[in-house]
Amino acid sequence: MSQHQDQKLDGQPDASRRKFLNTAAFAGLAGAGLSVGLSACKQEQAPAPAQNAPAAAPTAAAGAHKIEVPPGELDTYYSFSSGGHSGDVRIYGLPSGRQLKSIPVFNVDCMSGWGITNESKAIVGTRPDGRLKYITGDTHHVHPSYTDGTYDGKYIFVNDKIHSRLARIRLDTMECDKITDLPNVQGFHGTFPDKRDPVDAAVNHTTRVFCGAEFSIPLPNDGHGLDDTAAYRSLFTCVDAETMQVRWQVLIDGNCDLVATSYDGKLAATNQYNVEMGIHYPEMMAGEWDACLFFNVARIEEAVKAGKVTHIGSSKVPVVDGRKEANADPKTALTCYVPIPKNPHGVNTSPDGKYYACSGKLSPTASLISHEQVLKWFDGELKEAREAVVAEPEIGLGPLHTGFDNKGNAYTTLFLDSQIVKWNLDAAIKSFQGDKTAVPVVDRLDVHYQPGHGFTSMGETKEADGQYFISDNKFSKDRFLPVGPLHPETAQMIDISGDKMVLLADHSVTSEPHDSIVIRRDIIKTRQIYDMNDFPNAVKDPKESGLTREGNKVTIKLTSQAPAYSLPEFRVKKGDEVTIILTNHDKVEDLTHGFAIPKHDINFAVSPQETKSVTFKVDQPGVYWCYCTHFCHALHLEMRSRMIVEA
Amino acid sequence: MSQHQDQKLDGQPDASRRKFLNTAAFAGLAGAGLSVGLSACKQEQAPAPAQNAPAAAPTAAAGAHKIEVPPGELDTYYSFSSGGHSGDVRIYGLPSGRQLKSIPVFNVDCMSGWGITNESKAIVGTRPDGRLKYITGDTHHVHPSYTDGTYDGKYIFVNDKIHSRLARIRLDTMECDKITDLPNVQGFHGTFPDKRDPVDAAVNHTTRVFCGAEFSIPLPNDGHGLDDTAAYRSLFTCVDAETMQVRWQVLIDGNCDLVATSYDGKLAATNQYNVEMGIHYPEMMAGEWDACLFFNVARIEEAVKAGKVTHIGSSKVPVVDGRKEANADPKTALTCYVPIPKNPHGVNTSPDGKYYACSGKLSPTASLISHEQVLKWFDGELKEAREAVVAEPEIGLGPLHTGFDNKGNAYTTLFLDSQIVKWNLDAAIKSFQGDKTAVPVVDRLDVHYQPGHGFTSMGETKEADGQYFISDNKFSKDRFLPVGPLHPETAQMIDISGDKMVLLADHSVTSEPHDSIVIRRDIIKTRQIYDMNDFPNAVKDPKESGLTREGNKVTIKLTSQAPAYSLPEFRVKKGDEVTIILTNHDKVEDLTHGFAIPKHDINFAVSPQETKSVTFKVDQPGVYWCYCTHFCHALHLEMRSRMIVEA
């Protein structure tokens, strides 16, 4: 159905087909091939292009890091991990692998009351009848805000692929505080904050978040042009990191997948696996070349300022034209399409800011793109965008994502080979330049099995420290006690501090983390107790406790202090709409209370000095024991309030 | 408000008040006292009644068990743990502490589609408009089915305290397959399956599940008698383990809390912390004595058979009278109230079947009740029910729950002392009999902090093995990296294989596990792949794929096989009610797919050979890319189907 199957890309080098997995060969893999491979726990049907080190799985070598964190000691790193289609974000401690929290974002969490309290519903969004707009979400990419090229501990941003929303999590309270809908977008997948302003060098921290849309759709998607698939398009979106308002969008050819940003703020990048703009999957892998697409942020914002924009449907967001044809002149181009072999998946910026690694997925190569060269293309100094590629080592089958250490090495996940391959950037560049003595691949390590994302400690900052690589694997089958047909995933922890990678631990993770970030613990400064003044509806004095009524709308003000609520009972009438506002007056760290109402589907937790509220209808007369659901005190079971509903 | 504050219980021994924490003293603890105690991480305001071993926290002693499970090796135990007001059940591997799965039960899980698919909605229950009846739940007690006094790996049962429901989980697929509403019950807390039939000795496995209700309410709770608190009552409920239908209920005085059952099937027990039937918490702790209440299962079922029952409201469940007054003659009594000091929390059966340990909570004692003596009471051979108590050692402040090893020792959590106390049953009995040389308390170990439930490996079976004790603590504050005001909890793992307890690990758990079960791995036999024939709506042949329409009701039959769905697209019309039935034809273990539809709030996962369906309205014309949300293949991102909604 796509008209793009046979397109030729400009500037492609003389690449022989043998470098690629062609459609027919892959169809084999897709069926019996992959099945056999998975059954055997290791793909054997295609030889990895091993260059020196054979695959090996050393564990617990002398001098390697230890994973055990004895009782009473703390982990040294935080790992923030997307929950995939669980819709949440998880926090793990490393090296222990202990899960410390699940932050509800797009999912409903009846423990904290996320999706149940009025405050959380206002963030998630509701329908006219007050119900949540959505209870599903699919988080893939978690990236914190930056200051001076490293994490500043302020925010984490995370996408929802199902409904194309961007969420922000405050890192002091570890809670979601904003969710933004991206207009005219489907399949919002990659996201990355910028690291400094491209124009004002004094702004050396995150002010924008970039969002890539994977699926092309009719624009606007209102029922017109359903079958005019050639006109389907995707958008690349910029969201303001503070206001969380959408600033602008870019209309593009092809699709967006992952997103990366430069350290100087000048460029944002997205890999494109479907330059073909195919509608069915064989079409999407028809061409030999896809691309890594770069956005010139300053030029885009100039164009927006100059009013060179359109609007799509009812959206007020300015949209600039980033399609290839409209950006043929590099000197004025908003976008630059760098050809990359076959269906790349993943683009990552090296900690020195010089390179982007863009993997081949269906090509056994990783392409290394020079930041400086892309800037030169935008200055009209390159003949072809492809000249921005400065290395393209063959590293193995199914390369997806790349992490970096602080010694000039990259670590790429090989989905089909079930390996992590360590390769040296300088050697790869020399080899690409024709130096036959340069050997890019330094080491290989089997992982278990089929790795997706992989990432290094602090590896997406200029403070990359080369300590750990985590491989988030998609299949675990025999690595853990069986728990029925739905297996957990593995997050394998690898010590990369030495010359050889050492597998330290199989950490289990419940489905399905896509990407994670490993942050030094000193960067994170949390609050342990809320400030009551941060809640406009706080019941600041227990004496305010009581009931007020306006017609059939009743408000109950309540406080908690272990082991009692301020009201032992309250009376309402059948048919009332009841709002309960509960402020927890306990000041002791960790002294959280819960509040549940039988038969009314209410439950939420209030941490020290926090306020939450719920609104619900009472339809059945009777006695309903509201009780504390969060163990707080020896008399926790006795901590109740009685809701008396009169007929 | 309660008329029971001053009641005297029959048969109480000459217990001096010094043994109890009285109301006034506890009010101090409740306020500043507990706060100070928690701040200092250890209660200091009241000396523990140490008898020999002082508190100590040895870790990693020579010869102790190791917790590290190297990559590729499996854990030796499963731990099944309630999720508290998260509404789920978790599966951990031990000794590693790795979480392997969260089984959604009363909560919504947008990863698996629990609460979203038609199949799961039918189990959870819906309102007339098709929405879920409840999205909140509060799971406390997880107990597997038994055969011959040990776990048979068939089912796990778990309560919902908020809405008084009992759920069953199949242990082959590790999924919930039934949920039953308990009529006329609020605050369903304790639950335990029986272990054999009290009459037919050939039935040596679980056929009944017992459920205790904590909150007393007007019966029926229809708006009558709202203020007649003296008439509020609780029920004890028996559910059929196979059909999950409610068999019968017992009207009682006081309340139910935890539940335990005997190995011979004759008795079920529940501790009562509110014999006062108080409405406000000071009333609930007014009396010096509460009780452990025993149910004579055979006699109750005879009474039901004989029609000596009533019915409450519209419920058809037969209810027998288990109130104290109606059961004054032991020889015909259905129930036996054994007096236990002040607000006990927890009752556990010893692995030899001889005893029940019932803790004091507000008394520093654990009461040991003889199973044989209770049977004698029912035979009219005891003067007072209190004579069933054969030991009552002082063990420390705030005793809650007790686990057992295979050497005659009990391990009780001390909430206020933040300790685990190991005490010897025989020594306690001798001491109670007046032997001043007998020293019940054998060892103490500090835990961190405020332990709730505690349990030993296989400790609730006759195969108790004395290897591990897990302490599910309610406060963790400084034990893990801080994650904001809401801390994780700790499940501390203790080696109990030697004379001294050894703290091995601080496992983190997200809020809020109440109770857990540690099972040897050989007992659990899971299925790794579903049987397609188990799904009546399975799309068994991809050729059946397609669309059928009846009016505006459209059914889409779909199959999945990596990396494609059987229909690359399907067309529906605005206003249609669409049902999608998806069967996963992949047979490779762990090859799960997902299915999400943007803007329609649909997501679910289908494991190998599984079928699930969803039904939803389409209201907006346009193109909606359905996509695979569970990473399945190198071409996972390309795995899509296009829903075209015509105007």
Coordinates of N, CA and C in Angstrom, one line a residue, chain B residues 24-179:
Chain B
A24 N -5.0 4.6 79.4 CA -4.3 5.8 79.6 C -2.8 5.7 79.2
A25 N -2.2 4.6 79.6 CA -0.8 4.5 79.2 C -0.7 4.4 77.7
F26 N -1.6 3.7 77.1 CA -1.5 3.6 75.6 C -1.8 4.9 74.9
A27 N -2.7 5.7 75.5 CA -2.9 7.0 74.8 C -1.6 7.8 74.7
G28 N -0.8 7.6 75.7 CA 0.5 8.3 75.6 C 1.4 7.7 74.5
L29 N 1.4 6.4 74.4 CA 2.1 5.8 73.3 C 1.6 6.3 71.9
A30 N 0.2 6.4 71.9 CA -0.4 6.7 70.7 C 0.0 8.0 70.2
G31 N 0.2 9.0 71.1 CA 0.6 10.3 70.6 C 2.1 10.5 70.6
A32 N 2.6 11.2 71.5 CA 4.1 11.5 71.5 C 4.9 10.3 71.6
G33 N 4.4 9.4 72.4 CA 5.3 8.2 72.7 C 5.7 7.4 71.5
L34 N 4.7 7.1 70.6 CA 5.0 6.3 69.4 C 5.8 7.2 68.5
S35 N 5.5 8.5 68.5 CA 6.3 9.3 67.6 C 7.7 9.3 68.0
V36 N 8.0 9.5 69.3 CA 9.4 9.5 69.7 C 10.0 8.1 69.4
G37 N 9.2 7.1 69.7 CA 9.8 5.8 69.5 C 10.2 5.6 68.0
L38 N 9.3 6.0 67.1 CA 9.6 5.8 65.7 C 10.8 6.7 65.3
S39 N 10.8 7.9 65.8 CA 11.9 8.8 65.4 C 13.2 8.2 65.8
A40 N 13.2 7.6 67.0 CA 14.4 7.0 67.4 C 14.7 5.6 66.9
C41 N 13.8 5.2 66.0 CA 13.9 3.9 65.4 C 13.8 2.7 66.3
K42 N 13.4 3.0 67.6 CA 13.4 1.9 68.5 C 12.6 2.4 69.7
Q43 N 11.6 1.6 70.2 CA 10.8 2.0 71.3 C 11.7 1.8 72.6
E44 N 11.8 2.9 73.3 CA 12.6 2.9 74.5 C 11.8 3.1 75.8
Q45 N 10.5 3.5 75.6 CA 9.8 4.0 76.7 C 9.3 2.9 77.6
A46 N 9.3 1.7 77.2 CA 8.8 0.6 78.0 C 9.8 -0.5 77.9
P47 N 10.3 -1.0 79.0 CA 11.3 -2.1 78.9 C 10.7 -3.4 78.4
A48 N 11.3 -4.0 77.6 CA 10.8 -5.4 77.2 C 11.1 -6.3 78.3
P49 N 10.2 -7.3 78.5 CA 10.4 -8.2 79.6 C 11.4 -9.3 79.3
A50 N 12.6 -8.8 79.1 CA 13.7 -9.7 78.6 C 13.9 -10.8 79.7
Q51 N 14.0 -12.0 79.3 CA 14.1 -13.1 80.3 C 15.5 -13.7 80.2
N52 N 16.1 -13.8 79.1 CA 17.5 -14.2 79.0 C 18.2 -13.4 77.9
A53 N 18.1 -13.9 76.7 CA 18.9 -13.3 75.6 C 18.6 -11.8 75.4
P54 N 19.6 -11.0 75.4 CA 19.4 -9.6 75.1 C 19.2 -9.4 73.6
A55 N 18.6 -8.3 73.2 CA 18.4 -8.0 71.8 C 19.7 -7.9 71.1
A56 N 19.8 -8.4 70.0 CA 21.1 -8.3 69.2 C 20.8 -8.5 67.7
A57 N 21.6 -8.0 66.9 CA 21.3 -8.1 65.5 C 22.5 -8.6 64.7
P58 N 22.8 -9.9 65.0 CA 23.9 -10.5 64.2 C 23.6 -10.6 62.8
T59 N 24.5 -10.3 61.9 CA 24.2 -10.5 60.5 C 25.3 -11.3 59.9
A60 N 24.9 -12.1 58.8 CA 25.9 -12.8 58.0 C 26.9 -13.6 58.8
A61 N 26.4 -14.3 59.9 CA 27.3 -15.1 60.7 C 27.8 -16.3 59.9
A62 N 28.9 -16.8 60.3 CA 29.5 -18.0 59.6 C 28.5 -19.1 59.7
G63 N 28.3 -19.8 58.6 CA 27.4 -20.9 58.6 C 26.0 -20.6 58.3
A64 N 25.6 -19.3 58.3 CA 24.3 -18.9 58.1 C 24.0 -19.0 56.6
H65 N 22.7 -19.1 56.3 CA 22.3 -19.1 54.9 C 22.8 -17.9 54.1
K66 N 23.0 -18.1 52.8 CA 23.4 -17.0 52.0 C 22.1 -16.5 51.2
I67 N 22.0 -15.3 50.9 CA 20.8 -14.8 50.2 C 21.1 -14.7 48.7
E68 N 22.4 -14.6 48.3 CA 22.7 -14.3 46.9 C 22.4 -15.5 46.1
V69 N 21.6 -15.3 45.1 CA 21.3 -16.4 44.1 C 22.1 -16.0 42.8
P70 N 23.1 -16.7 42.5 CA 23.9 -16.2 41.3 C 23.1 -16.3 40.0
P71 N 23.5 -15.5 39.0 CA 22.8 -15.5 37.7 C 22.7 -16.9 37.2
G72 N 21.5 -17.3 36.8 CA 21.2 -18.6 36.2 C 20.8 -19.6 37.2
E73 N 20.9 -19.3 38.5 CA 20.4 -20.3 39.5 C 19.1 -19.8 40.0
L74 N 18.3 -20.8 40.5 CA 16.9 -20.5 40.9 C 16.8 -20.3 42.4
D75 N 15.8 -19.6 42.8 CA 15.5 -19.5 44.2 C 15.0 -20.9 44.7
T76 N 15.0 -21.1 46.0 CA 14.5 -22.3 46.6 C 13.1 -22.3 47.1
Y77 N 12.6 -21.1 47.4 CA 11.2 -21.0 47.9 C 10.5 -19.9 47.1
Y78 N 9.2 -20.1 47.0 CA 8.3 -19.1 46.6 C 7.7 -18.4 47.8
S79 N 7.6 -17.1 47.7 CA 6.8 -16.4 48.8 C 5.6 -15.7 48.1
F80 N 4.4 -16.0 48.6 CA 3.2 -15.4 48.1 C 2.8 -14.4 49.1
S81 N 2.6 -13.1 48.7 CA 2.4 -12.1 49.6 C 1.2 -11.2 49.2
S82 N 0.4 -10.8 50.2 CA -0.7 -9.9 49.9 C -0.1 -8.6 49.6
G83 N -0.8 -7.8 48.8 CA -0.4 -6.5 48.4 C -1.1 -5.4 49.2
G84 N -1.9 -5.8 50.2 CA -2.6 -4.8 51.0 C -3.5 -4.0 50.2
H85 N -3.5 -2.7 50.4 CA -4.5 -1.9 49.6 C -4.0 -1.6 48.2
S86 N -2.9 -2.2 47.8 CA -2.6 -2.3 46.3 C -3.6 -3.2 45.6
G87 N -4.2 -4.1 46.4 CA -5.3 -5.0 45.9 C -4.8 -6.2 45.1
D88 N -3.5 -6.5 45.1 CA -2.9 -7.6 44.3 C -2.3 -8.6 45.2
V89 N -1.7 -9.6 44.6 CA -0.9 -10.7 45.3 C 0.4 -10.7 44.6
R90 N 1.5 -10.7 45.4 CA 2.8 -10.7 44.8 C 3.5 -12.1 45.0
I91 N 4.3 -12.4 44.0 CA 5.1 -13.6 44.1 C 6.6 -13.2 44.2
Y92 N 7.3 -13.6 45.2 CA 8.7 -13.4 45.3 C 9.5 -14.7 45.3
G93 N 10.7 -14.6 44.9 CA 11.6 -15.8 45.0 C 12.4 -15.6 46.3
L94 N 12.6 -16.6 47.1 CA 13.5 -16.6 48.2 C 14.6 -17.6 48.1
P95 N 15.8 -17.3 48.6 CA 16.2 -16.2 49.4 C 16.5 -14.9 48.7
S96 N 16.4 -14.8 47.4 CA 16.9 -13.6 46.7 C 16.0 -12.4 47.0
G97 N 14.7 -12.6 47.3 CA 13.8 -11.5 47.5 C 13.3 -10.9 46.2
R98 N 13.6 -11.5 45.0 CA 13.2 -10.9 43.8 C 11.7 -11.1 43.5
Q99 N 11.1 -10.0 43.1 CA 9.7 -10.0 42.8 C 9.5 -10.6 41.4
L100 N 8.7 -11.7 41.3 CA 8.6 -12.4 40.0 C 7.3 -12.1 39.3
K101 N 6.3 -11.6 40.1 CA 5.0 -11.4 39.5 C 4.1 -10.6 40.5
S102 N 3.3 -9.7 39.9 CA 2.2 -9.2 40.7 C 0.9 -9.8 40.0
I103 N 0.1 -10.5 40.8 CA -1.1 -11.1 40.3 C -2.2 -10.1 40.5
P104 N -2.8 -9.4 39.5 CA -3.9 -8.5 39.8 C -5.1 -9.3 40.2
V105 N -5.8 -8.8 41.3 CA -6.9 -9.5 41.8 C -8.1 -8.5 41.9
F106 N -8.0 -7.5 42.8 CA -9.1 -6.6 43.0 C -8.7 -5.2 42.4
N107 N -7.5 -5.1 42.0 CA -7.0 -3.9 41.3 C -7.2 -4.0 39.8
V108 N -6.9 -2.9 39.1 CA -6.9 -2.9 37.7 C -5.5 -2.9 37.2
D109 N -5.2 -3.8 36.3 CA -3.8 -3.9 35.8 C -3.8 -3.7 34.3
C110 N -3.3 -2.6 33.8 CA -3.4 -2.3 32.4 C -2.4 -3.0 31.6
M111 N -1.4 -3.7 32.2 CA -0.5 -4.5 31.5 C -1.1 -5.8 31.0
S112 N -1.7 -6.6 31.9 CA -2.3 -7.8 31.5 C -3.7 -7.6 31.0
G113 N -4.3 -6.5 31.3 CA -5.7 -6.2 30.9 C -6.7 -6.6 31.9
W114 N -6.2 -6.8 33.1 CA -7.1 -7.3 34.2 C -8.0 -6.1 34.6
G115 N -9.3 -6.3 34.5 CA -10.3 -5.2 34.7 C -10.6 -4.5 33.4
I116 N -10.0 -4.9 32.3 CA -10.3 -4.3 31.0 C -10.9 -5.4 30.0
T117 N -10.4 -6.6 30.1 CA -10.9 -7.6 29.2 C -12.3 -8.1 29.7
N118 N -13.1 -8.6 28.7 CA -14.4 -9.2 29.1 C -14.2 -10.3 30.1
E119 N -13.2 -11.1 29.9 CA -13.0 -12.3 30.8 C -12.8 -11.9 32.2
S120 N -11.9 -10.9 32.4 CA -11.5 -10.5 33.8 C -12.7 -9.7 34.4
K121 N -13.4 -8.9 33.6 CA -14.5 -8.1 34.1 C -15.6 -9.1 34.6
A122 N -15.8 -10.2 34.0 CA -16.8 -11.2 34.4 C -16.4 -11.8 35.8
I123 N -15.1 -11.9 36.0 CA -14.7 -12.4 37.3 C -14.8 -11.3 38.4
V124 N -14.3 -10.1 38.1 CA -14.3 -9.0 39.1 C -15.7 -8.5 39.4
G125 N -16.6 -8.5 38.4 CA -18.0 -8.1 38.6 C -18.2 -6.7 38.0
T126 N -19.3 -6.5 37.4 CA -19.6 -5.2 36.7 C -20.9 -4.6 37.2
R127 N -21.0 -3.3 36.9 CA -22.3 -2.6 37.1 C -23.2 -2.7 35.9
P128 N -24.4 -2.3 36.0 CA -25.3 -2.4 34.9 C -24.8 -1.7 33.6
D129 N -24.0 -0.7 33.7 CA -23.4 0.0 32.5 C -22.2 -0.7 32.0
G130 N -21.8 -1.8 32.6 CA -20.6 -2.5 32.1 C -19.3 -2.1 32.7
R131 N -19.3 -1.0 33.5 CA -18.1 -0.7 34.2 C -17.8 -1.6 35.4
L132 N -16.6 -1.7 35.8 CA -16.2 -2.5 36.9 C -17.0 -2.1 38.1
K133 N -17.4 -3.0 38.9 CA -18.1 -2.7 40.2 C -17.2 -1.9 41.1
Y134 N -16.0 -2.4 41.3 CA -15.0 -1.8 42.1 C -13.6 -1.8 41.5
I135 N -12.8 -0.8 41.7 CA -11.4 -0.8 41.3 C -10.5 -0.8 42.5
T136 N -11.0 -0.8 43.7 CA -10.2 -0.9 44.9 C -10.3 -2.2 45.6
G137 N -9.3 -2.5 46.3 CA -9.3 -3.8 47.1 C -8.2 -3.7 48.2
D138 N -8.3 -4.5 49.2 CA -7.3 -4.5 50.3 C -7.0 -5.9 50.7
T139 N -6.0 -6.5 50.1 CA -5.7 -7.9 50.3 C -4.8 -8.1 51.6
H140 N -5.2 -8.9 52.5 CA -4.4 -9.1 53.7 C -3.8 -10.5 53.8
H141 N -4.7 -11.5 53.6 CA -4.2 -12.8 54.0 C -4.3 -13.8 52.8
V142 N -3.2 -14.4 52.5 CA -3.0 -15.3 51.4 C -2.8 -16.7 52.0
H143 N -3.6 -17.6 51.6 CA -3.4 -19.0 52.2 C -3.7 -20.0 51.1
P144 N -2.8 -20.9 50.8 CA -3.0 -21.9 49.8 C -3.9 -23.1 50.3
S145 N -4.4 -23.8 49.3 CA -5.1 -25.0 49.6 C -4.2 -26.1 50.1
Y146 N -4.8 -27.0 50.9 CA -4.0 -28.1 51.5 C -4.5 -29.5 51.1
T147 N -3.5 -30.4 51.0 CA -3.8 -31.8 51.0 C -2.9 -32.5 52.0
D148 N -3.5 -33.3 52.8 CA -2.7 -34.1 53.8 C -1.8 -33.2 54.7
G149 N -2.3 -32.0 55.1 CA -1.6 -31.2 56.0 C -0.6 -30.3 55.4
T150 N -0.4 -30.3 54.1 CA 0.6 -29.4 53.5 C 0.0 -28.9 52.2
Y151 N 0.8 -27.9 51.6 CA 0.2 -27.3 50.4 C 0.2 -28.2 49.3
D152 N -0.9 -28.2 48.5 CA -1.0 -29.0 47.3 C -0.8 -28.3 46.0
G153 N -0.5 -27.0 46.1 CA -0.2 -26.3 44.9 C -1.4 -26.0 43.9
K154 N -2.6 -26.1 44.5 CA -3.7 -26.0 43.6 C -4.2 -24.5 43.6
Y155 N -4.5 -24.0 44.7 CA -5.1 -22.6 44.8 C -4.5 -21.8 45.9
I156 N -4.6 -20.5 45.8 CA -4.4 -19.6 46.9 C -5.6 -18.8 47.1
F157 N -6.0 -18.6 48.3 CA -7.2 -17.7 48.6 C -6.8 -16.4 49.2
V158 N -7.5 -15.3 48.9 CA -7.1 -14.0 49.4 C -8.3 -13.2 49.7
N159 N -8.3 -12.4 50.7 CA -9.4 -11.6 51.1 C -9.4 -10.2 50.5
D160 N -10.5 -9.5 50.3 CA -10.6 -8.1 50.1 C -11.3 -7.4 51.3
K161 N -10.6 -6.7 52.1 CA -11.2 -6.1 53.3 C -12.1 -4.9 52.9
I162 N -11.9 -4.2 51.9 CA -12.7 -3.0 51.6 C -14.1 -3.4 51.2
H163 N -14.2 -4.4 50.3 CA -15.6 -4.7 49.8 C -16.0 -6.1 50.2
S164 N -15.3 -6.8 51.1 CA -15.7 -8.1 51.6 C -15.9 -9.1 50.5
R165 N -14.8 -9.4 49.8 CA -14.8 -10.4 48.8 C -13.7 -11.4 49.0
L166 N -13.9 -12.6 48.6 CA -12.9 -13.6 48.7 C -12.5 -14.0 47.2
A167 N -11.2 -14.0 47.0 CA -10.7 -14.3 45.6 C -9.9 -15.6 45.7
R168 N -9.9 -16.3 44.6 CA -9.1 -17.6 44.4 C -8.2 -17.4 43.3
I169 N -7.0 -17.8 43.5 CA -5.9 -17.8 42.4 C -5.5 -19.2 42.1
R170 N -5.5 -19.6 40.8 CA -5.0 -20.9 40.4 C -3.5 -20.8 40.4
L171 N -2.9 -21.9 41.0 CA -1.5 -21.9 41.1 C -0.8 -22.4 39.9
D172 N -1.5 -23.0 38.9 CA -0.8 -23.4 37.7 C -0.6 -22.3 36.8
T173 N -1.6 -21.4 36.7 CA -1.4 -20.2 35.8 C -1.1 -19.0 36.6
M174 N -1.2 -19.0 37.9 CA -1.0 -17.9 38.8 C -1.9 -16.7 38.4
E175 N -3.2 -17.1 38.2 CA -4.1 -16.0 37.9 C -5.4 -16.2 38.7
C176 N -6.1 -15.1 39.0 CA -7.3 -15.2 39.7 C -8.4 -15.8 38.8
D177 N -9.2 -16.7 39.3 CA -10.2 -17.3 38.5 C -11.6 -17.2 39.1
K178 N -11.7 -16.7 40.4 CA -13.1 -16.6 41.0 C -13.0 -15.5 42.0
I179 N -14.0 -14.7 42.1 CA -14.2 -13.7 43.2 C -15.6 -13.9 43.7

